[in-house]
Short mmCIF file of C-alpha atoms and ligand atoms in Angstrom, two decimals:
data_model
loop_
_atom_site.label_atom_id
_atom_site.label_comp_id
_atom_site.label_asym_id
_atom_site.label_seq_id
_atom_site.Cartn_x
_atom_site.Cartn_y
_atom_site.Cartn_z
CA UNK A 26 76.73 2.07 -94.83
CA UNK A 27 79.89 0.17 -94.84
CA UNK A 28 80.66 -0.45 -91.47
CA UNK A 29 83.98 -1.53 -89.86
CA UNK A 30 84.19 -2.11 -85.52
CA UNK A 31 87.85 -3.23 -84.53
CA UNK A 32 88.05 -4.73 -80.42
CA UNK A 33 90.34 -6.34 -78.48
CA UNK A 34 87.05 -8.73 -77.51
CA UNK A 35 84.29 -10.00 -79.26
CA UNK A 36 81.77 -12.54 -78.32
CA UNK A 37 81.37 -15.73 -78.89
CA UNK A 38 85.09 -15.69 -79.95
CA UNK A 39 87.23 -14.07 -76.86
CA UNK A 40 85.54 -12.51 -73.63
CA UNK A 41 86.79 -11.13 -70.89
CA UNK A 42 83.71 -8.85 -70.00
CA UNK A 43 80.94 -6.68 -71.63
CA UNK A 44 83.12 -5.34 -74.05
CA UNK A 45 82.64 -8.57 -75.85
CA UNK A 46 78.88 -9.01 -75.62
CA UNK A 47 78.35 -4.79 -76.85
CA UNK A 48 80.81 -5.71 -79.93
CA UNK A 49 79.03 -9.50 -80.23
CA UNK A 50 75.91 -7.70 -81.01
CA UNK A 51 75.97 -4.16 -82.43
CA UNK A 52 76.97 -5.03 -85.12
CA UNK A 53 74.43 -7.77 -85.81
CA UNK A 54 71.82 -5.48 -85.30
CA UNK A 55 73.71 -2.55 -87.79
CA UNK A 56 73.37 -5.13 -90.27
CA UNK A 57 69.81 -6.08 -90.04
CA UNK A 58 68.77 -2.35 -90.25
CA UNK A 59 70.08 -3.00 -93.66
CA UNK A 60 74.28 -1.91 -93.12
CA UNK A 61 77.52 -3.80 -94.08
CA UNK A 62 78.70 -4.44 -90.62
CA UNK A 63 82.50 -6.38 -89.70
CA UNK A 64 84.81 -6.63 -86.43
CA UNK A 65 88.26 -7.32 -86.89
CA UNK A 66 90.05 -8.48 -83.80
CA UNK A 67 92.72 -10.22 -82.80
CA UNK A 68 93.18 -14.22 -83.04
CA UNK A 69 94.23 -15.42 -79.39
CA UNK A 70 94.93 -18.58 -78.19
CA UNK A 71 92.06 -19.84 -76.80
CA UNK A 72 89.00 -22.36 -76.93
CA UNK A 73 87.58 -20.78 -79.66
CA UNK A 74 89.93 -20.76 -82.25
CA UNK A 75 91.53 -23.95 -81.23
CA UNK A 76 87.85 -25.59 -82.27
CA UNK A 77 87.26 -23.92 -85.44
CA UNK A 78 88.78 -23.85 -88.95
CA UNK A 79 89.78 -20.61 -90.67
CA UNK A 80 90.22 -18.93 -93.92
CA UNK A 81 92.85 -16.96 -94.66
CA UNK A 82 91.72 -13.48 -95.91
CA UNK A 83 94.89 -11.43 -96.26
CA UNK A 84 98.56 -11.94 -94.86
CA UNK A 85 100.90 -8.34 -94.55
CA UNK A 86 103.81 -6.98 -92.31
CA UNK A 87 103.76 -4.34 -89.84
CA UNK A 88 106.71 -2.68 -88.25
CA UNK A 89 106.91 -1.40 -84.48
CA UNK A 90 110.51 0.63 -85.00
CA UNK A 91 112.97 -1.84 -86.05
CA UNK A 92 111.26 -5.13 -85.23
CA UNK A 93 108.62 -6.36 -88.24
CA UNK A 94 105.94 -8.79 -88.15
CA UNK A 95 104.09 -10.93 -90.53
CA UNK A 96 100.46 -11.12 -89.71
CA UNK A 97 97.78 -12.94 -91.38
CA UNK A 98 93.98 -12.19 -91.27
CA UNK A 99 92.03 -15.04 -90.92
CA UNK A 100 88.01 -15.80 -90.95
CA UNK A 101 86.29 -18.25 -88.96
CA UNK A 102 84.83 -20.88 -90.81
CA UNK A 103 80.91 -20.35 -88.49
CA UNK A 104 77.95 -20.79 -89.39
CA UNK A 105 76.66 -19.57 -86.26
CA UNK A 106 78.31 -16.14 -86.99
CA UNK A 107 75.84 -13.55 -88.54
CA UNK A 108 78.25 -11.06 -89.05
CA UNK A 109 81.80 -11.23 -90.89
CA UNK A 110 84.58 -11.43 -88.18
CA UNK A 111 88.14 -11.01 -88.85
CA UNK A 112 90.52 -11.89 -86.74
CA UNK A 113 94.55 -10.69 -87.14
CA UNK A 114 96.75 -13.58 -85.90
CA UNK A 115 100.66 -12.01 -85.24
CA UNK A 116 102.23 -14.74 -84.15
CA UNK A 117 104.65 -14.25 -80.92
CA UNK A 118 103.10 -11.39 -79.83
CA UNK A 119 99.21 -11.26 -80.35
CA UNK A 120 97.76 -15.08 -79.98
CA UNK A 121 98.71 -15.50 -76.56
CA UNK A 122 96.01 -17.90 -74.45
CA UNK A 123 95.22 -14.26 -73.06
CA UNK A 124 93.56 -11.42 -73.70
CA UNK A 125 95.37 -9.20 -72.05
CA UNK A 126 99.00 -9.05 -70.34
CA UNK A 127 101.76 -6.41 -69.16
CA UNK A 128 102.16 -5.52 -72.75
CA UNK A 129 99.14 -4.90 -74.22
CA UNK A 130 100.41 -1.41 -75.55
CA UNK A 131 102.50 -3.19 -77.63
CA UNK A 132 100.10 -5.95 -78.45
CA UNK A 133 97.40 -3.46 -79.27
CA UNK A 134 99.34 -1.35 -81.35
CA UNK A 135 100.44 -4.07 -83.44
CA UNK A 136 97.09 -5.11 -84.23
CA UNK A 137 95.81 -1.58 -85.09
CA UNK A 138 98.75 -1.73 -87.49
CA UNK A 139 97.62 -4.70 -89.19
CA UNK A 140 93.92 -3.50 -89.54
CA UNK A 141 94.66 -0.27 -90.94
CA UNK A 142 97.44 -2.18 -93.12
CA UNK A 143 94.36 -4.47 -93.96
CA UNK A 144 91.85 -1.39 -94.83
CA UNK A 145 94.04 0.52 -97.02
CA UNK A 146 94.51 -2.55 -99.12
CA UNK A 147 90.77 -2.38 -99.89
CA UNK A 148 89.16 -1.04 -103.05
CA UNK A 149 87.06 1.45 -101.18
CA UNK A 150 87.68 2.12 -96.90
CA UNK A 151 84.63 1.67 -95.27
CA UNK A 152 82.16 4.23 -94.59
CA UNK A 153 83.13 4.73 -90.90
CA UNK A 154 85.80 2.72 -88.14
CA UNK A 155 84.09 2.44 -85.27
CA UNK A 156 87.09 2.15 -82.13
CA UNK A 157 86.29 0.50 -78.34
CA UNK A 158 88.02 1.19 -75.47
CA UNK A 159 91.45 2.42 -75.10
CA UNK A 160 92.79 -0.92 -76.91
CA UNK A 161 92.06 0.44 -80.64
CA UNK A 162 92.85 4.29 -79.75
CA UNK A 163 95.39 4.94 -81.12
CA UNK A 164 93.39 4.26 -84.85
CA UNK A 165 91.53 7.47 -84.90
CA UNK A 166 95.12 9.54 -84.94
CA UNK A 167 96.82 7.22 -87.64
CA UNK A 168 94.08 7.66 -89.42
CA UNK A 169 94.16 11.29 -89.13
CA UNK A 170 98.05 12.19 -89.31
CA UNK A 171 100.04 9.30 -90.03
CA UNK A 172 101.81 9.33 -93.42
CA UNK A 173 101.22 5.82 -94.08
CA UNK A 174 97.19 5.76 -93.22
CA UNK A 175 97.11 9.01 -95.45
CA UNK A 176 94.35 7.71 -97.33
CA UNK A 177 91.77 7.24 -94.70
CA UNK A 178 91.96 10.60 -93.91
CA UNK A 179 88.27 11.57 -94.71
CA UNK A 180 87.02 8.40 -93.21
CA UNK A 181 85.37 9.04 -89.99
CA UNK A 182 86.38 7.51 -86.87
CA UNK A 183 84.31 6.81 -83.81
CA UNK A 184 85.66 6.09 -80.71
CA UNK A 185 83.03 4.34 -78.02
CA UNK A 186 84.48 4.33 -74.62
CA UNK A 187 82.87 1.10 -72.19
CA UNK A 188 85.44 2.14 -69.57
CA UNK A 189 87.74 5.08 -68.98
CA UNK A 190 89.44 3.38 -66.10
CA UNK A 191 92.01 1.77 -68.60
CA UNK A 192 93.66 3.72 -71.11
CA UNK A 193 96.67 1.83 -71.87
CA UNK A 194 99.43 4.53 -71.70
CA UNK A 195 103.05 3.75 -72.82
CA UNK A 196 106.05 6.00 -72.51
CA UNK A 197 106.87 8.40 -75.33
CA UNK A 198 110.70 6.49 -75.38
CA UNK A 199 108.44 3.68 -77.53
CA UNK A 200 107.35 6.73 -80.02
CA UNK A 201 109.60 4.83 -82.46
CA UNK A 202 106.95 1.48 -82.43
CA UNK A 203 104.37 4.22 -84.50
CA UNK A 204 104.49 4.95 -88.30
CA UNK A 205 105.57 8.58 -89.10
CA UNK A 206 103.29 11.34 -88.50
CA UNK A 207 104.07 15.58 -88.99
CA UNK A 208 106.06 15.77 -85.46
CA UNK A 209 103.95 18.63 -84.69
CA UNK A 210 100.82 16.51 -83.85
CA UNK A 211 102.69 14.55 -81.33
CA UNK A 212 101.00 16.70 -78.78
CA UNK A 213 97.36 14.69 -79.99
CA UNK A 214 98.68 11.79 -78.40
CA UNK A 215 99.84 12.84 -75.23
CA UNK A 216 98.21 13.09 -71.77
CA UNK A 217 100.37 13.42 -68.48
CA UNK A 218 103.84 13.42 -70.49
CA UNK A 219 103.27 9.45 -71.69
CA UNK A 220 101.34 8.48 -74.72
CA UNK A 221 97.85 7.79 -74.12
CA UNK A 222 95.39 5.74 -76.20
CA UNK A 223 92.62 6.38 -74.84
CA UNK A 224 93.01 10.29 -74.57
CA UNK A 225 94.76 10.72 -78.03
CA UNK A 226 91.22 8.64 -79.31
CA UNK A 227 89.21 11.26 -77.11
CA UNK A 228 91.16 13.98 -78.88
CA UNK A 229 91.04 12.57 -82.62
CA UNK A 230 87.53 10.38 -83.41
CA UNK A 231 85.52 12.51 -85.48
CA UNK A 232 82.94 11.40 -82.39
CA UNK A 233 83.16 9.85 -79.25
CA UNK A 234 80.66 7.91 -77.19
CA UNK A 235 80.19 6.60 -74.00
CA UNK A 236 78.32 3.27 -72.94
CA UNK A 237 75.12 5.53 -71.20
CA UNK A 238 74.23 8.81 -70.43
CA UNK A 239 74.68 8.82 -66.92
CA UNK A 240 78.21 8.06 -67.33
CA UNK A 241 79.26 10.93 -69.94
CA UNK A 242 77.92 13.21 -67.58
CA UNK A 243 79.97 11.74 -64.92
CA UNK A 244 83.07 11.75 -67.15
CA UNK A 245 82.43 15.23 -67.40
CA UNK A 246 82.82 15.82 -63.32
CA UNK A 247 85.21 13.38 -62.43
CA UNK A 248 86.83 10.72 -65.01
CA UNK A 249 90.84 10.73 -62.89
CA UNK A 250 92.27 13.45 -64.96
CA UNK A 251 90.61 12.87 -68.32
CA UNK A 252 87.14 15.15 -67.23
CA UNK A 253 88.67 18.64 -68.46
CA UNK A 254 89.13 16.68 -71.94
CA UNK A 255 86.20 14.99 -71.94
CA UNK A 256 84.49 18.56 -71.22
CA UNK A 257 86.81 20.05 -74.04
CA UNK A 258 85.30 17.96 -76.78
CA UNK A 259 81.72 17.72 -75.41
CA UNK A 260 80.39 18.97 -78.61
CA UNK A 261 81.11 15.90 -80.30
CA UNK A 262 80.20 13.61 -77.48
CA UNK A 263 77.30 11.26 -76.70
CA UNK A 264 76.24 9.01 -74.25
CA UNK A 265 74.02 5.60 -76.65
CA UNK A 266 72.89 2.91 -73.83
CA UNK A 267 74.00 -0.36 -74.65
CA UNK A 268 71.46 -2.73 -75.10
CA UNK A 269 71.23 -6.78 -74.45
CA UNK A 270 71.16 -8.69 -77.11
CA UNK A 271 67.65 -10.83 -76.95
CA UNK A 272 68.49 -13.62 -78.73
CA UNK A 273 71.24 -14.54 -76.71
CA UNK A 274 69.48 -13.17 -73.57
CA UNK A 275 65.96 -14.76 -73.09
CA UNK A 276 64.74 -17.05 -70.72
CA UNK A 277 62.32 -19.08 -72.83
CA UNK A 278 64.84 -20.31 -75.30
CA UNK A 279 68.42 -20.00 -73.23
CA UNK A 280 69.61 -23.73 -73.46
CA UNK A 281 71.74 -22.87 -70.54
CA UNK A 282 68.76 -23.26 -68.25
CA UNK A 283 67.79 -26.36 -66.55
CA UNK A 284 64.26 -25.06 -67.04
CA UNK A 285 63.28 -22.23 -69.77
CA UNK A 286 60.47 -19.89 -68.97
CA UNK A 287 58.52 -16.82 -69.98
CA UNK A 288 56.47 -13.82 -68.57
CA UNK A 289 52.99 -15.80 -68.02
CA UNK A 290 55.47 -18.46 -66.43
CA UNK A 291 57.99 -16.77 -64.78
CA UNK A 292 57.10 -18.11 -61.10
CA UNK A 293 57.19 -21.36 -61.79
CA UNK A 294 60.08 -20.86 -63.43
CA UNK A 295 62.25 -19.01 -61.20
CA UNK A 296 61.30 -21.61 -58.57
CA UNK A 297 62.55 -24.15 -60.95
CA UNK A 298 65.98 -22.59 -61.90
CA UNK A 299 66.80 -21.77 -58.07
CA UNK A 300 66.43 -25.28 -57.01
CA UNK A 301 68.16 -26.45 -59.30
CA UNK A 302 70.78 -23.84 -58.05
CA UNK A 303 70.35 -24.62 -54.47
CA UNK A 304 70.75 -28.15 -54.77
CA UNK A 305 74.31 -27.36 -56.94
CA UNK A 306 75.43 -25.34 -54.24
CA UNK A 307 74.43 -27.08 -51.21
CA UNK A 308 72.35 -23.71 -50.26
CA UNK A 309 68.94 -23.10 -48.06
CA UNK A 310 66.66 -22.32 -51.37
CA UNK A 311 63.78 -21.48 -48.76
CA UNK A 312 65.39 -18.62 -48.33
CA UNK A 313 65.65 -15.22 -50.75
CA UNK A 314 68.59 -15.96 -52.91
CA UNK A 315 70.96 -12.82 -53.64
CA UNK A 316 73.29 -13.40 -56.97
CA UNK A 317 76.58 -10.98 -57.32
CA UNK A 318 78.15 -11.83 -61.22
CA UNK A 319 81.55 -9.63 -61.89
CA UNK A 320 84.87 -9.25 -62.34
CA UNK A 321 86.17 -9.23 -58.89
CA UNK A 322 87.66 -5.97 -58.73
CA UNK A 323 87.78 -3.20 -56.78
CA UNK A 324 85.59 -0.73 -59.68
CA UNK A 325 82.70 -3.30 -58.96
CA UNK A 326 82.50 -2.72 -55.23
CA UNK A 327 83.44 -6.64 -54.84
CA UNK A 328 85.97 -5.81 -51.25
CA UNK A 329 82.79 -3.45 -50.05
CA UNK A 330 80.33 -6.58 -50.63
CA UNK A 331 82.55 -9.38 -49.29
CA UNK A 332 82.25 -6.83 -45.83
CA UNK A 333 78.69 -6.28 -46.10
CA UNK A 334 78.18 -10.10 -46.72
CA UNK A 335 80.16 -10.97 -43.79
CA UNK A 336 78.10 -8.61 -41.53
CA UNK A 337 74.56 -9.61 -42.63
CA UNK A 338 75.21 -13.32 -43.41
CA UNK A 339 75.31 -14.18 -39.70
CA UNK A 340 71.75 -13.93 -39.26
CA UNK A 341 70.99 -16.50 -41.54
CA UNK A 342 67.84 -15.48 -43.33
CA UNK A 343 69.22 -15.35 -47.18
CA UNK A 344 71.39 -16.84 -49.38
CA UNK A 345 74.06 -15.43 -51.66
CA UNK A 346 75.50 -17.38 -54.64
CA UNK A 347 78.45 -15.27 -55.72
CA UNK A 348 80.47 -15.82 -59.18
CA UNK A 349 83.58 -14.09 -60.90
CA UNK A 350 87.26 -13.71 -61.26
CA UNK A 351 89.84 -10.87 -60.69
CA UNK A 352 91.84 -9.68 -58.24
CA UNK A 353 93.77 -12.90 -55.92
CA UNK A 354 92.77 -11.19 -52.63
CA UNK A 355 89.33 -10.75 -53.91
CA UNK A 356 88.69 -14.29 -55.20
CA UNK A 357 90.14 -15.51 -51.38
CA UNK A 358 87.42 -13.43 -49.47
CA UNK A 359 84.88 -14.55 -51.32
CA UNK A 360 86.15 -18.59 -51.22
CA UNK A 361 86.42 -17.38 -47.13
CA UNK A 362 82.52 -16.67 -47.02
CA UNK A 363 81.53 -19.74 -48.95
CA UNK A 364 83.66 -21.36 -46.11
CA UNK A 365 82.35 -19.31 -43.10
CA UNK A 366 78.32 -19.60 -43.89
CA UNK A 367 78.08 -23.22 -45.59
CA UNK A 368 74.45 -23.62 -46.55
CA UNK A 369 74.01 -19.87 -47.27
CA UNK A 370 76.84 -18.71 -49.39
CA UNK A 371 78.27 -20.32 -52.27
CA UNK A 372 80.94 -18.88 -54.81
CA UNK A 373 82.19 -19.97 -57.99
CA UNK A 374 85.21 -18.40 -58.67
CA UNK A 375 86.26 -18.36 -62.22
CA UNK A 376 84.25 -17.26 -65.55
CA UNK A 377 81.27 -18.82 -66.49
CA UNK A 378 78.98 -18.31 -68.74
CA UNK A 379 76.26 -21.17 -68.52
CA UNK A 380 76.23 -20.74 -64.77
CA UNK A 381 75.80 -16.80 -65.30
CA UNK A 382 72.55 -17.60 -67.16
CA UNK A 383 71.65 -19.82 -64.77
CA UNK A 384 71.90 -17.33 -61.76
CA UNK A 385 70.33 -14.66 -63.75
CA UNK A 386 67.49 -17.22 -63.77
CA UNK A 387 67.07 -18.81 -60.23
CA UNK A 388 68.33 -15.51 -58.24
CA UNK A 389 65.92 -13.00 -56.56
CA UNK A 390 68.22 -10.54 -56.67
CA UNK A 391 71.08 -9.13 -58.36
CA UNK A 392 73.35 -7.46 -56.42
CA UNK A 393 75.29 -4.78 -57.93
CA UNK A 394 77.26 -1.86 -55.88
CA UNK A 395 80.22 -0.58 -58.61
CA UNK A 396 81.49 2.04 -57.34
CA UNK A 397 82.41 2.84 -61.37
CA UNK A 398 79.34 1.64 -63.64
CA UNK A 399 79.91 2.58 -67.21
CA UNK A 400 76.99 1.15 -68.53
CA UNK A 401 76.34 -2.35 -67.04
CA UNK A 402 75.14 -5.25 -68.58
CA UNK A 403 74.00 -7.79 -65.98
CA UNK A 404 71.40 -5.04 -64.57
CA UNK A 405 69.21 -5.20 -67.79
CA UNK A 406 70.33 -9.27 -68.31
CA UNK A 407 68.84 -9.72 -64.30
CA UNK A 408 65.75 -7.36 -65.52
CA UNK A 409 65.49 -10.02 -68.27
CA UNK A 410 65.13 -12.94 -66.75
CA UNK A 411 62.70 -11.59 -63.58
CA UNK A 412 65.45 -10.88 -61.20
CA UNK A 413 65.02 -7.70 -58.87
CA UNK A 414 68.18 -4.98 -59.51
CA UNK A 415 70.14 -3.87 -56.33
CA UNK A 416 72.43 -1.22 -57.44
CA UNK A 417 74.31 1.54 -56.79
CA UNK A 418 73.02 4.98 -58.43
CA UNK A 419 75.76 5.17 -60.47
CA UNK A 420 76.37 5.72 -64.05
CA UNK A 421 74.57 3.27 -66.38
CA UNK A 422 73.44 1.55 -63.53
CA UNK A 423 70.97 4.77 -62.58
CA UNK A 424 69.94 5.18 -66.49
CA UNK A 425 68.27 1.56 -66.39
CA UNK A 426 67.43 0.57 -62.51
CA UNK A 427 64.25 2.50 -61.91
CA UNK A 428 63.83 2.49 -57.62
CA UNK A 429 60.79 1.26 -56.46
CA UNK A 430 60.57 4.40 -54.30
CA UNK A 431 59.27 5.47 -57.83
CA UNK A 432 55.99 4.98 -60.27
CA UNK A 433 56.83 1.94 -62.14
CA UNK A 434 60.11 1.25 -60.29
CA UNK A 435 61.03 -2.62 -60.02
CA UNK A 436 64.84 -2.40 -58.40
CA UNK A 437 66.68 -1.01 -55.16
CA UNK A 438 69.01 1.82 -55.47
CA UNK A 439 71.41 3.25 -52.83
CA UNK A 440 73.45 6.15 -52.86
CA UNK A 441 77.17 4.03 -52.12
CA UNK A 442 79.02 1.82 -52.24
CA UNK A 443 79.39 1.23 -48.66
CA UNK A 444 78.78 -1.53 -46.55
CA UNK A 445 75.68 0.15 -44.41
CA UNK A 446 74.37 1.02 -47.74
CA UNK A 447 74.80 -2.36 -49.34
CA UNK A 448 73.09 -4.22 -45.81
CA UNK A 449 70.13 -1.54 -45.75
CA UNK A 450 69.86 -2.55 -49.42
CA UNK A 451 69.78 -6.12 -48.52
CA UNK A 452 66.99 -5.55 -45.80
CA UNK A 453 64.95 -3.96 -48.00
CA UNK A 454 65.14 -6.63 -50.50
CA UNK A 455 64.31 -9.25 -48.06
CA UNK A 456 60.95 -7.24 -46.59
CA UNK A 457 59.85 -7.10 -50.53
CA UNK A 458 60.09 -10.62 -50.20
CA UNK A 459 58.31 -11.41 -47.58
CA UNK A 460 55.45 -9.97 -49.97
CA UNK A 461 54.72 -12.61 -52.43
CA UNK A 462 51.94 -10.26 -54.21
CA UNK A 463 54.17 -7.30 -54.68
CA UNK A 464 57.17 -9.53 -55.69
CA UNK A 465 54.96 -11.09 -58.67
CA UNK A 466 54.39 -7.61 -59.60
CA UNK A 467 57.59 -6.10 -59.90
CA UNK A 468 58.87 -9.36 -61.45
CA UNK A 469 56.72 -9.00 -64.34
CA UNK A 470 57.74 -5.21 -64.65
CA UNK A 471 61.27 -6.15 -65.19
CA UNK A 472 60.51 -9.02 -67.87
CA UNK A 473 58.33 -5.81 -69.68
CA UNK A 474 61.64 -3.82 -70.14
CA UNK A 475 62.64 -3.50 -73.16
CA UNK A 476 66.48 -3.07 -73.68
CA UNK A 477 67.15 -4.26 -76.63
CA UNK A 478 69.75 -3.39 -78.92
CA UNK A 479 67.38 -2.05 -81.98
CA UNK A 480 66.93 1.59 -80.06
CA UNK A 481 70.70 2.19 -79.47
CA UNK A 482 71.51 0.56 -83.04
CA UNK A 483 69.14 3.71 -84.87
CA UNK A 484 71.26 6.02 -82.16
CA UNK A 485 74.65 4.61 -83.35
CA UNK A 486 73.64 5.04 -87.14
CA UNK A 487 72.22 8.26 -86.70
CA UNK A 488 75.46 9.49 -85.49
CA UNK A 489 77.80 8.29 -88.33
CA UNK A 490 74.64 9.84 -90.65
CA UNK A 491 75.71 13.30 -89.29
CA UNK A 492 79.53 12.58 -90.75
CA UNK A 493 78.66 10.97 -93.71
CA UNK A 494 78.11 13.06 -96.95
C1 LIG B 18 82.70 -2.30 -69.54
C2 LIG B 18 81.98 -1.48 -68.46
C3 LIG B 18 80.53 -1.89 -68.31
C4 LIG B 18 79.86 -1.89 -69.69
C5 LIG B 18 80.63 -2.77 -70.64
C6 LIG B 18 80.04 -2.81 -72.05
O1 LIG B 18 82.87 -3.61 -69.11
O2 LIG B 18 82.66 -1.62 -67.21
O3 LIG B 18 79.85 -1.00 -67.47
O4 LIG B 18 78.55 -2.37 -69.57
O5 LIG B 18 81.95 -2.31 -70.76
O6 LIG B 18 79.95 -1.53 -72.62
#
């Protein structure tokens, strides 16, 4: 199969969150099961493409109403790469230092544009498009209706949705930025009287997937607005759990670690990696070390954590290390903790990957209480590299944390995401510690998972089997 994934992120080239690391890998692993497997997304301004050299692949013009744009498609010159990445530089409008910005709809569009310019230039389309998020949502409708994009038609589009939070609505007075379409299917793009990405790609994609099970089934109940949809077009819905890419993710070859273990050595290890932590942050590593990793926002619980943390800090038997960007008032309460407990709490605030590995590696714990949980991809990296889950039972979060209150649980799940919830959690977590025997065990559990990407890659193909001929 000749498959074709278009994102707004894509790791190791731009990432803002798991969106990146889910399109960084699945297609890697679609291509060793034996597929023709791309990404196109867009060139930004940033670290990556400032240090590498590219090829040009294909330059066109799109239009958005009156206004045109020359774009070029360009392809990294990596040898690290294992899969062909295109990237669609529009200068002016797309290869901001950013990833995203107030107008993304625009942005977005404009890139969509240029692949689907791109694709119909080809001999043959690929064999199926494969959408994420609400960013590329608009593709399954162009595809479908739009004079121009006529030709892909009978391709099939999948739409995978990592998180219906966002779904990058625009006002129908910008109607004039899309190609023309029969003005009778204008109603497939609307939700709520604006144009809607996300729901016109809900409504269009020949199927749609979510990022686990747990969350469909959520969608389904509650997803703001979107669940009677979502419930509409259940027959052609599916919930594929992401997996973690084990290459990237193992702590016996991760050069980000000041000291690389595996299963037989994990003890040693972990004692290794959190000293080295400790001594960074200035931090009592005699202690049980909690790690929080996330986008400090309010979908990942961060404001309910910074309360709990302030509560149960004060008695001073753990220590937190706490990393992430987001939200301004967010990133202050968590610089206000580091502040308030030196010696226990320490906070990094920004994005960053070697010091994520290195968490995932000397932590204890991971603490994770979203109050939304698509999928979740630091649960099953933690699980990885020995560290004990804390989560909320919520979405993908409940599909891969099994609760120790269970046979063959290894993590700690509470009900919400509320701050008694979050310090019984804690409590918990430090009792299991003061059990050295029992900790060894459930550490080795975790490093036994096995999430990796090759079950959900058979579930992906599987599903564009069904709407291929
Ligand atoms: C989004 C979701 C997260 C998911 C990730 C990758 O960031 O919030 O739960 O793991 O996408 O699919």
């Amino acid at each position: 199969m000749n498959i074709l994934h278009l994102s707004a992120e894509c790791y190791p080239i731009a990432k803002v969150g798991g969106l990146a690391d889910v399109v960084g890998a699945l297609p890697k692993y679609q291509q060793r099961a034996g597929h023709a497997a791309r990404c196109i997304m867009p060139f930004y301004q940033n670290r990556y493409t400032e240090t590498h050299a590219f090829d040009p692949v294909f330059t066109g013009e799109i239009a958005l109403g009156e206004e045109s744009y020359p774009f070029s498609l360009l392809r990294p010159q990596d040898e690290n790469l294992e899969i062909e990445v295109l990237l669609v530089q529009i200068p002016g409008l797309l290869s901001t230092d950013h990833v995203y910005s107030s107008d993304d709809a625009k942005r977005f569009l404009a890139f969509s544009l240029a692949a689907l310019t791109w694709i119909i230039q080809q001999a043959t389309p690929p064999d199926v498009v494969h959408c994420h998020d609400h960013h590329t949502g608009l593709v399954p409708f162009l595809m479908s209706h739009s004079l121009p994009f006529a030709r892909l038609k009978n391709t099939p589009s999948v739409l995978t949705i990592h998180n219906a939070q966002y779904r990058g609505e625009f006002s129908w007075d910008r109607r004039h930025w899309l190609p023309e379409f029969p003005p009778e299917r204008a109603g497939l793009l609307d939700w709520d009287g604006q144009i809607n990405p996300l729901a016109a790609a809900i409504k269009c994609a020949w199927a749609v997937t979510t990022v686990s099970p747990g969350y469909l089934e959520e969608m389904k109940q509650q997803a703001r607005g979107l669940e009677h949809l979502i419930r509409h077009e259940q027959a052609k819905c599916r919930g594929i759990l992401n997996g973690v890419d084990f290459e990237v993710w193992d702590p016996e070859t991760d050069p980000y670690l000041p000291t690389n273990y595996r299963s037989a050595t994990v003890h040693a290890g972990k004692k290794a990696n959190k000293e080295w932590l400790c001594e960074q942050f200035q931090i009592d590593g005699t202690l049980p070390l909690f790690v929080f990793i996330g986008r400090l926002v309010y979908e990942k619980g961060a404001d309910v954590l910074a309360e709990a943390l302030a509560e149960t800090l004060p008695a001073q038997n753990f220590s937190v290390l706490l990393l992430g960007s987001g939200e301004p008032h967010l990133e202050a309460r968590l610089t206000a903790l580091k502040d308030r407990f030196p010696g226990h709490c320490g906070a990094y605030i920004g994005y960053n990957e070697e010091l994520a590995h290195r968490l995932y590696a000397g932590g204890d714990f991971l603490l994770m209480p979203s109050r939304v949980e698509p999928c979740g991809l630091n649960q099953m990296y933690a699980l990885r590299y020995g560290t004990l889950p804390i989560v909320r039972s919520v979405g993908g979060l409940k599909d891969t944390v099994v609760s120790i209150a269970e046979a063959g649980g290894f993590g700690i799940r509470h009900a919400e995401c509320s701050v008694s919830d979050i310090a019984t959690a804690i409590a918990q977590a430090r009792s299991l510690w003061s059990d050295p025997r029992r900790m060894k065990k459930l550490v080795r559990r975790t490093m036994a998972r096995d999430n990796s990407w090759e079950h959900s890659t058979k579930q992906y193909l599987q599903l564009y089997s069904s709407y291929i001929p």
